[in-house]
mmCIF file with all atom_site columns, C-alpha atoms in Angstrom:
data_model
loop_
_atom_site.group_PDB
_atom_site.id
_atom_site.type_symbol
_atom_site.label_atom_id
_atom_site.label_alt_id
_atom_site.label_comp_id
_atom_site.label_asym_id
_atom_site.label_entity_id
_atom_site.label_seq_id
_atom_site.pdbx_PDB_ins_code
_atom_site.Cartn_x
_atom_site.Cartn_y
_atom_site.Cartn_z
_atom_site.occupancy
_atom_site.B_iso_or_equiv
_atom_site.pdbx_formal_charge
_atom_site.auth_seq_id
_atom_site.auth_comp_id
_atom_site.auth_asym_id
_atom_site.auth_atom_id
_atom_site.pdbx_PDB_model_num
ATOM 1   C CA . UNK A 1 1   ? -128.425 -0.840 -184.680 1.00 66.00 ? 1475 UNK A CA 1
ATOM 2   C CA . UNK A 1 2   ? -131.256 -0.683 -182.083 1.00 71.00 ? 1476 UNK A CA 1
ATOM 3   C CA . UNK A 1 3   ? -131.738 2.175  -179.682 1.00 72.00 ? 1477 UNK A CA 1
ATOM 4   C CA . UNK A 1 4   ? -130.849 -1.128 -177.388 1.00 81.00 ? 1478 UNK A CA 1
ATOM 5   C CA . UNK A 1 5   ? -128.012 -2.446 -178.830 1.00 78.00 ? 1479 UNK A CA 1
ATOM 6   C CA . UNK A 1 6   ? -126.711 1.002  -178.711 1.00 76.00 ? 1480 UNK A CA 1
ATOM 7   C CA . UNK A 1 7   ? -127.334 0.667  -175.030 1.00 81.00 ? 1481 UNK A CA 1
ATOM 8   C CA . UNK A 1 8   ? -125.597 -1.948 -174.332 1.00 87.00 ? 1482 UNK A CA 1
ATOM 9   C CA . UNK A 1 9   ? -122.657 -0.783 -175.940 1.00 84.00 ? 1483 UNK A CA 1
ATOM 10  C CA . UNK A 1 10  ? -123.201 2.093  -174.068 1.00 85.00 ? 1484 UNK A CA 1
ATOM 11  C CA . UNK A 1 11  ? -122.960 0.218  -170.822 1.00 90.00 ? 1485 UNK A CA 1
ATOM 12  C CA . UNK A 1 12  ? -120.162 -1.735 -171.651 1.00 90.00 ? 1486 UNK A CA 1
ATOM 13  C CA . UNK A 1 13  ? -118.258 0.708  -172.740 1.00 88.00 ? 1487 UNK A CA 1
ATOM 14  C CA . UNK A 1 14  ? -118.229 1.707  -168.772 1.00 90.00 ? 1488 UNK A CA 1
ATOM 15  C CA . UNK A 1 15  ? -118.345 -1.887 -167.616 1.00 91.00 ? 1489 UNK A CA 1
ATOM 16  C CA . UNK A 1 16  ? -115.170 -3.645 -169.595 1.00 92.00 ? 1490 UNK A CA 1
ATOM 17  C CA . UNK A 1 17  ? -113.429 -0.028 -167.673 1.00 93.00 ? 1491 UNK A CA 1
ATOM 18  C CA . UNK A 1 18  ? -112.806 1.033  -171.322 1.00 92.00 ? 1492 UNK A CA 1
ATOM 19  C CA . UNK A 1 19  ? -113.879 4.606  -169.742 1.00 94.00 ? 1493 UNK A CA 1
ATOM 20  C CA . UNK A 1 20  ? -111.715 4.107  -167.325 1.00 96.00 ? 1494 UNK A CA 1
ATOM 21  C CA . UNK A 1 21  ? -108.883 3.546  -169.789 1.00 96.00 ? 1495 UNK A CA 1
ATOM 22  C CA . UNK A 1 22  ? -109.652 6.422  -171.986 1.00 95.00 ? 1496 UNK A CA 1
ATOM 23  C CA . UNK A 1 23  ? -109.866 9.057  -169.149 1.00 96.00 ? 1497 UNK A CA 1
ATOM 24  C CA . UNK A 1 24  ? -106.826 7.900  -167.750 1.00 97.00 ? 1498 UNK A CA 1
ATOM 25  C CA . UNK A 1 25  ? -105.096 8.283  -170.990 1.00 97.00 ? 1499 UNK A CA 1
ATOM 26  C CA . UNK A 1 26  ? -106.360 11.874 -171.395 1.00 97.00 ? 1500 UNK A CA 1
ATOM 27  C CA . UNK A 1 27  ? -105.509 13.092 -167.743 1.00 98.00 ? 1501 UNK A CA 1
ATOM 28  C CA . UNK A 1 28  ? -102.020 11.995 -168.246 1.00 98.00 ? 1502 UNK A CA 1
ATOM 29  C CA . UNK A 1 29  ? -101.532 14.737 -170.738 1.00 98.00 ? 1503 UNK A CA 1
ATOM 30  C CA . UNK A 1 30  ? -100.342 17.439 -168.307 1.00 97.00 ? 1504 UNK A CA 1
ATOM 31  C CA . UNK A 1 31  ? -101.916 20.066 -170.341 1.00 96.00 ? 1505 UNK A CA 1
ATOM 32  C CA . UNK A 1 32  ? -101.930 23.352 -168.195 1.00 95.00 ? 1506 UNK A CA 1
ATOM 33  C CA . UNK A 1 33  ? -102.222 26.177 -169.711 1.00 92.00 ? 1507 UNK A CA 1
ATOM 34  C CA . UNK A 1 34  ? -100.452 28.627 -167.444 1.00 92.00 ? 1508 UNK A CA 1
ATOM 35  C CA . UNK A 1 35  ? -97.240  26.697 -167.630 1.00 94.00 ? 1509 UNK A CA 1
ATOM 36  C CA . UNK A 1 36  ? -95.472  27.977 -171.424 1.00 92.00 ? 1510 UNK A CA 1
ATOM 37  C CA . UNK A 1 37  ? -93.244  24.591 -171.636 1.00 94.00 ? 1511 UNK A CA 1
ATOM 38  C CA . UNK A 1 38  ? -97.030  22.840 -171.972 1.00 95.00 ? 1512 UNK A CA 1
ATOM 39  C CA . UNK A 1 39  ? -97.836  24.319 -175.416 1.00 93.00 ? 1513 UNK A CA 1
ATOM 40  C CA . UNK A 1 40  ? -96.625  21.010 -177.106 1.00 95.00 ? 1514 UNK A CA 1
ATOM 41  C CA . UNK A 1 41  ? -98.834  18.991 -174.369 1.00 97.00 ? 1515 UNK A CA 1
ATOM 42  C CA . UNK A 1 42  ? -101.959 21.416 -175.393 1.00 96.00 ? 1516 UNK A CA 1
ATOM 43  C CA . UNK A 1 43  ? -101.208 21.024 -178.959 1.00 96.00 ? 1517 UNK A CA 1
ATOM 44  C CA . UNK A 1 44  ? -100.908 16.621 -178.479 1.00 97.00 ? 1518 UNK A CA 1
ATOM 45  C CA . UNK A 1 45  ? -103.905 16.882 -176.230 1.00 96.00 ? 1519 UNK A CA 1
ATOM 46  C CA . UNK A 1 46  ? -106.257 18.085 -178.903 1.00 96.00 ? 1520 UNK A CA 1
ATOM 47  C CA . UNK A 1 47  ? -104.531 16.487 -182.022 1.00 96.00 ? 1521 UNK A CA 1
ATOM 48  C CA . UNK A 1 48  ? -104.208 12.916 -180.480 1.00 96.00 ? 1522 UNK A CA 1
ATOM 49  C CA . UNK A 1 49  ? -107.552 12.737 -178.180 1.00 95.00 ? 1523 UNK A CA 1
ATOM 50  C CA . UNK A 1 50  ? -110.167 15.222 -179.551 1.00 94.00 ? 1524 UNK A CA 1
ATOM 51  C CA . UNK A 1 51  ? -109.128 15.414 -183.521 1.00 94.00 ? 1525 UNK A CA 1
ATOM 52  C CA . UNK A 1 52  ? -108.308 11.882 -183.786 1.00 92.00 ? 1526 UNK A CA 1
ATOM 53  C CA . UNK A 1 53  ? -111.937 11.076 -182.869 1.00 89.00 ? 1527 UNK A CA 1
ATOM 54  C CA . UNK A 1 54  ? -113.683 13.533 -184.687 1.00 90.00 ? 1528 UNK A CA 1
ATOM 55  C CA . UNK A 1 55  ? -112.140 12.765 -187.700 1.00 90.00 ? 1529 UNK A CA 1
ATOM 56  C CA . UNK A 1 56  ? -112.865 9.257  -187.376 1.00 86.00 ? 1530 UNK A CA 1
ATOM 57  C CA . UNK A 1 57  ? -116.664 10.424 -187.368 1.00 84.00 ? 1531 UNK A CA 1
ATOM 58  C CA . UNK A 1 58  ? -116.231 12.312 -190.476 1.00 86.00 ? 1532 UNK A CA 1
ATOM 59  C CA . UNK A 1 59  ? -115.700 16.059 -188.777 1.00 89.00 ? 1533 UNK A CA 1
ATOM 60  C CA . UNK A 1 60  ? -113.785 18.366 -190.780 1.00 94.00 ? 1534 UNK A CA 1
ATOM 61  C CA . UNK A 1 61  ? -111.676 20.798 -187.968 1.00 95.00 ? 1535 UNK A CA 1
ATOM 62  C CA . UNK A 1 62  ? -108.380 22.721 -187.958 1.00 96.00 ? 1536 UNK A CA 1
ATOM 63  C CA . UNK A 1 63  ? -106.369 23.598 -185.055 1.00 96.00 ? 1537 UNK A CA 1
ATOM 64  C CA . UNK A 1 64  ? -105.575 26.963 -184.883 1.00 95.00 ? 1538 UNK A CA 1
ATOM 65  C CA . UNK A 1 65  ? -103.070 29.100 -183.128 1.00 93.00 ? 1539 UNK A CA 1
ATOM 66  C CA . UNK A 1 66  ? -104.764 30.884 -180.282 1.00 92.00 ? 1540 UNK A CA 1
ATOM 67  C CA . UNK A 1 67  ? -105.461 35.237 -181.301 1.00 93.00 ? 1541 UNK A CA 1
ATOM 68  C CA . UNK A 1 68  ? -104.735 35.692 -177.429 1.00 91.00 ? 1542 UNK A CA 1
ATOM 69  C CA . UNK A 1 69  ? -100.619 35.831 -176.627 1.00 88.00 ? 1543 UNK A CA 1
ATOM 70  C CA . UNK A 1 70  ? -100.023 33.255 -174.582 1.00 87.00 ? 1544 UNK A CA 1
ATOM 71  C CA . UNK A 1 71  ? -102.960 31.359 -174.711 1.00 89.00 ? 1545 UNK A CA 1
ATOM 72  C CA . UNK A 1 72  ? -103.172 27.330 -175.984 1.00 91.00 ? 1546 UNK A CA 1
ATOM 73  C CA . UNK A 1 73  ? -104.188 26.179 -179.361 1.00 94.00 ? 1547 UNK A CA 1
ATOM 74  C CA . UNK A 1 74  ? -107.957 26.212 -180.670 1.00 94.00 ? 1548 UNK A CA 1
ATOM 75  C CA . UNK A 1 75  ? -109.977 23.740 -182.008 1.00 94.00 ? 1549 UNK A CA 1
ATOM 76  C CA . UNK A 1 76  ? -112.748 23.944 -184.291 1.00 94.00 ? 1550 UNK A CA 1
ATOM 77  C CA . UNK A 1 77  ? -115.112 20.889 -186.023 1.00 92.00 ? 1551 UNK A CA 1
ATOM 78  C CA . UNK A 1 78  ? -117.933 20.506 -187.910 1.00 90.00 ? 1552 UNK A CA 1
ATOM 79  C CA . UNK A 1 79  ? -119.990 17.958 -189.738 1.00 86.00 ? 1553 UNK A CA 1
ATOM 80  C CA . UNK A 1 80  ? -122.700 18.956 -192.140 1.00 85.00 ? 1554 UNK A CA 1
ATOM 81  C CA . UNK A 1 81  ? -125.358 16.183 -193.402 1.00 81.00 ? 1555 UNK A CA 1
ATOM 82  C CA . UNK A 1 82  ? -127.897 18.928 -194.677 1.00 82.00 ? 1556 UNK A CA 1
ATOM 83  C CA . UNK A 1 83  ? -127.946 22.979 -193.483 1.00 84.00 ? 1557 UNK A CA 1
ATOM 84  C CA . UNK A 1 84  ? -131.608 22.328 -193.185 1.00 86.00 ? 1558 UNK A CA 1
ATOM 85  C CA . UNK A 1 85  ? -130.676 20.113 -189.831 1.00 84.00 ? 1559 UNK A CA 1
ATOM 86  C CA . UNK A 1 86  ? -130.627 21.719 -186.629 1.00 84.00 ? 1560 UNK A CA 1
ATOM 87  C CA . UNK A 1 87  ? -127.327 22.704 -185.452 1.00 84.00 ? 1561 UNK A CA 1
ATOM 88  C CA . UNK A 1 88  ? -125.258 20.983 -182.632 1.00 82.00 ? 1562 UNK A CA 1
ATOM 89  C CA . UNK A 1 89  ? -122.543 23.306 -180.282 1.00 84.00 ? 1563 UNK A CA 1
ATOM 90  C CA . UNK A 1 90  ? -120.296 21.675 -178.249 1.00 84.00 ? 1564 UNK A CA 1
ATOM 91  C CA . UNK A 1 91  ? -117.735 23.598 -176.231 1.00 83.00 ? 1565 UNK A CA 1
ATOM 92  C CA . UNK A 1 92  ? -114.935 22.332 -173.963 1.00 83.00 ? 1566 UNK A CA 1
ATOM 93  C CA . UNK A 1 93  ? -111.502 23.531 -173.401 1.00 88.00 ? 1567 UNK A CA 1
ATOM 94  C CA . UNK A 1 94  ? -108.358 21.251 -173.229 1.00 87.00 ? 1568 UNK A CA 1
ATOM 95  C CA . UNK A 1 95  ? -106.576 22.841 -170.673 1.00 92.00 ? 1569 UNK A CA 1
ATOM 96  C CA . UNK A 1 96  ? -106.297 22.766 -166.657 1.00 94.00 ? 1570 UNK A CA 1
ATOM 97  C CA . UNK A 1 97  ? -105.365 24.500 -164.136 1.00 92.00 ? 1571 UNK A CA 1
ATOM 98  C CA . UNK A 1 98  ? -101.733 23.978 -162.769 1.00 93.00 ? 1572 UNK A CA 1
ATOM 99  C CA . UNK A 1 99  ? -101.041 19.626 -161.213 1.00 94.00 ? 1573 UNK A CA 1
ATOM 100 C CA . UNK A 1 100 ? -99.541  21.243 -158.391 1.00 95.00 ? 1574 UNK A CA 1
ATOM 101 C CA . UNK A 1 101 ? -98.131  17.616 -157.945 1.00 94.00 ? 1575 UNK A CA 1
ATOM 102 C CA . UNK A 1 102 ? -96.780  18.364 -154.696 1.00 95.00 ? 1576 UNK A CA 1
ATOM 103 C CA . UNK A 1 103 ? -99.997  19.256 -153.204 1.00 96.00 ? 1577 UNK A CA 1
ATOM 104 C CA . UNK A 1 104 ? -101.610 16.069 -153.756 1.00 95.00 ? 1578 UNK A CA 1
ATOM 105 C CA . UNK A 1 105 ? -101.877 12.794 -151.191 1.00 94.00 ? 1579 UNK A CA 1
ATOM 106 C CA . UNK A 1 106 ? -98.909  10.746 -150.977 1.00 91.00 ? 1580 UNK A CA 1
ATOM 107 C CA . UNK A 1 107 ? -100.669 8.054  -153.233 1.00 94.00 ? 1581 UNK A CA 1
ATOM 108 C CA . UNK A 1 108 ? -102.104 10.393 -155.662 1.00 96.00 ? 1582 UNK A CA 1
ATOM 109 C CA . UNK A 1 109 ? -100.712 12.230 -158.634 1.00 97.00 ? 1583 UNK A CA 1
ATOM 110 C CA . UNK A 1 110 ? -102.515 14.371 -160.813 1.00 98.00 ? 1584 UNK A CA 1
ATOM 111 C CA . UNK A 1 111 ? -101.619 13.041 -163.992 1.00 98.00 ? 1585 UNK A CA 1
ATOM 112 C CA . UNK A 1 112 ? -102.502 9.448  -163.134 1.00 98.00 ? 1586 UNK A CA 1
ATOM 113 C CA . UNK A 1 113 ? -106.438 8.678  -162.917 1.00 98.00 ? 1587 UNK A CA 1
ATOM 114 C CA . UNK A 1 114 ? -106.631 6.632  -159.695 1.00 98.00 ? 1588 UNK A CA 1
ATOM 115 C CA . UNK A 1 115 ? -110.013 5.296  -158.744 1.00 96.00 ? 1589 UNK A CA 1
ATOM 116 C CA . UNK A 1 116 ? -110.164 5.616  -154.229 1.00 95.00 ? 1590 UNK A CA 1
ATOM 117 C CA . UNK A 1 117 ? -113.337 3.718  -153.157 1.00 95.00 ? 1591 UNK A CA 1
ATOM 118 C CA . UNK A 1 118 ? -116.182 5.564  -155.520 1.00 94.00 ? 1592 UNK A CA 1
ATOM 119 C CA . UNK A 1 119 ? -114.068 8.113  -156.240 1.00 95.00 ? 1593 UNK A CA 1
ATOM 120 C CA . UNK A 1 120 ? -111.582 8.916  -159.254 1.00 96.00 ? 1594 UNK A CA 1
ATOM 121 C CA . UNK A 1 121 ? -109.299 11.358 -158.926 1.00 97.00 ? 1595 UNK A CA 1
ATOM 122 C CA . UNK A 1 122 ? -107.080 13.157 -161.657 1.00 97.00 ? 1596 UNK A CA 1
ATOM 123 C CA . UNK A 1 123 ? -106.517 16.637 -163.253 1.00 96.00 ? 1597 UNK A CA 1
ATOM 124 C CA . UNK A 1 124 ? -109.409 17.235 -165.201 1.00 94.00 ? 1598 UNK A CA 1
ATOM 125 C CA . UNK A 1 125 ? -111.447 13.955 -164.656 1.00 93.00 ? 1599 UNK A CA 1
ATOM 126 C CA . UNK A 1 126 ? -114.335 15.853 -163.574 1.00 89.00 ? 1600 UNK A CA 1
ATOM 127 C CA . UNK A 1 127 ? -114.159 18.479 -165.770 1.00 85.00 ? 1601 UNK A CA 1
ATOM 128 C CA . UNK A 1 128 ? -113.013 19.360 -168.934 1.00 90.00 ? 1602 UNK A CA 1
ATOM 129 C CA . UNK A 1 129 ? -111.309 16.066 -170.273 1.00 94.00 ? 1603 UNK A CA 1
ATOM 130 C CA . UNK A 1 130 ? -114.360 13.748 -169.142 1.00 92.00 ? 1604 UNK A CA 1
ATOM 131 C CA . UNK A 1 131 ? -116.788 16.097 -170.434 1.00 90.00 ? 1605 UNK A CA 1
ATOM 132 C CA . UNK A 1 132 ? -114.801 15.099 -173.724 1.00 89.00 ? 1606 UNK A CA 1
ATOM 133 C CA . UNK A 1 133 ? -114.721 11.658 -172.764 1.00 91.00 ? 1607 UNK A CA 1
ATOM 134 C CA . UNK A 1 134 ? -118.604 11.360 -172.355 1.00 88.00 ? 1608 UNK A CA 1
ATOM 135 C CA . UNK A 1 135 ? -119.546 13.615 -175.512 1.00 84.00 ? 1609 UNK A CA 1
ATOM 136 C CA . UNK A 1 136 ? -117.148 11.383 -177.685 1.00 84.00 ? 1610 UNK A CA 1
ATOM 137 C CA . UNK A 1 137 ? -118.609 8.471  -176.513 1.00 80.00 ? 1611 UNK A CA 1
ATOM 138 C CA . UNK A 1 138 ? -121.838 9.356  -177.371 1.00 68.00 ? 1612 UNK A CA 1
ATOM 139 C CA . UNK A 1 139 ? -120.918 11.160 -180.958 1.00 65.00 ? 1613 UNK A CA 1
ATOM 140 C CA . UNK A 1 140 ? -118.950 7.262  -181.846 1.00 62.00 ? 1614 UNK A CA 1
ATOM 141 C CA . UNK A 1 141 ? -121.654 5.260  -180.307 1.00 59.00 ? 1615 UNK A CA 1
ATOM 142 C CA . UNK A 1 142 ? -125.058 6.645  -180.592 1.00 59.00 ? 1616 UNK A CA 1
ATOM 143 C CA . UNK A 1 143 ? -124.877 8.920  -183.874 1.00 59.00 ? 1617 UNK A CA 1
ATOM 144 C CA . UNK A 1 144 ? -123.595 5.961  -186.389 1.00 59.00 ? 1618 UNK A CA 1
ATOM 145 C CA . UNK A 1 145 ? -126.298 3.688  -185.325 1.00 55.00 ? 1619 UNK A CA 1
ATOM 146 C CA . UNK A 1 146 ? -128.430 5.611  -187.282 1.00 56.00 ? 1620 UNK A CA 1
ATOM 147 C CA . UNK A 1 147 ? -127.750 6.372  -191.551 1.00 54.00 ? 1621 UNK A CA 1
ATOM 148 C CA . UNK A 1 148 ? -128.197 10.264 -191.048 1.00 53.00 ? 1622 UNK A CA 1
ATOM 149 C CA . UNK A 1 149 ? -127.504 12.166 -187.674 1.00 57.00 ? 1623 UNK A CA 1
ATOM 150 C CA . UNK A 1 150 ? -130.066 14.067 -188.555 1.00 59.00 ? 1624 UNK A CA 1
ATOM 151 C CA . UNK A 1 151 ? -128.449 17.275 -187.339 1.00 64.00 ? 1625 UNK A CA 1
ATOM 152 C CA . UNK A 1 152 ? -125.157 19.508 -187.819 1.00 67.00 ? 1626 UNK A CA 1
ATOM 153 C CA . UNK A 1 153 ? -122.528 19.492 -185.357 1.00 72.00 ? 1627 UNK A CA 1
ATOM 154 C CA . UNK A 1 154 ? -120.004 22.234 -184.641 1.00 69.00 ? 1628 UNK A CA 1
ATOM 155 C CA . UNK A 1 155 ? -117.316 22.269 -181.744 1.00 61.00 ? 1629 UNK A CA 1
#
């Protein structure tokens, strides 16, 4: 692949709304952490979204009970090419603060990604889970045009 072509996937990824589509099915994982009957939700969020992606890319991870009573399950990925190679941190966290459903518009919930004129609103769609959304993109996309990454990764 070109630096290009990997462009124009890049854009069309965001133009076909296939962005869009992936953000929305993240956000409508009610994953908030300061609600205990969430736990399974946390758990789904990073097994279904984050893992299933990495490990598509060849990461090796584990998800790990958090050492903090109370707090949601951890997540941790790498991929090694050479320990010569510059290493890659990403950080996020799967978790958001409470939907407080009933304090949203009429129209709005915070577990559905609804787009309002230039604006797209839904738990987490500016933080955290399109943060993931953007980083996974460009981890699938940009990385395997290339033979090597030509760095280690670690999440």
């Amino acid at each position: 692949m070109t630096r290009a072509s990997v462009l124009q996937e890049i854009e069309q990824y965001f133009d076909q709304d296939q962005f869009f589509s992936d953000l929305s099915r993240r956000v409508s994982i009610p994953t908030e952490s300061q609600v205990p009957e969430r736990a399974d939700d946390l758990h789904r969020y990073l097994e279904d979204e984050i893992a299933a992606e990495l490990d598509d890319m060849g990461f090796v991870y584990a998800i790990e009970n958090n050492p903090v009573a109370g707090g949601g399950p951890v997540l941790i990925a790498h991929r090694e090419e050479d320990p010569a190679y510059t290493t890659v941190l990403t950080y996020g966290h799967g978790d958001v603060v409470r939907g407080y459903d009933d304090q949203w518009r009429r129209d709005l919930s915070p577990w559905v990604l609804t787009q309002d004129g230039d604006r797209w609103f839904g738990r987490g769609s500016a933080d955290n889970k399109g943060q993931h959304t953007i980083i996974l993109l460009r981890s699938g996309t940009c990385w395997p045009a290339v033979d090597i990454w030509g760095s280690t990764s670690r999440c």
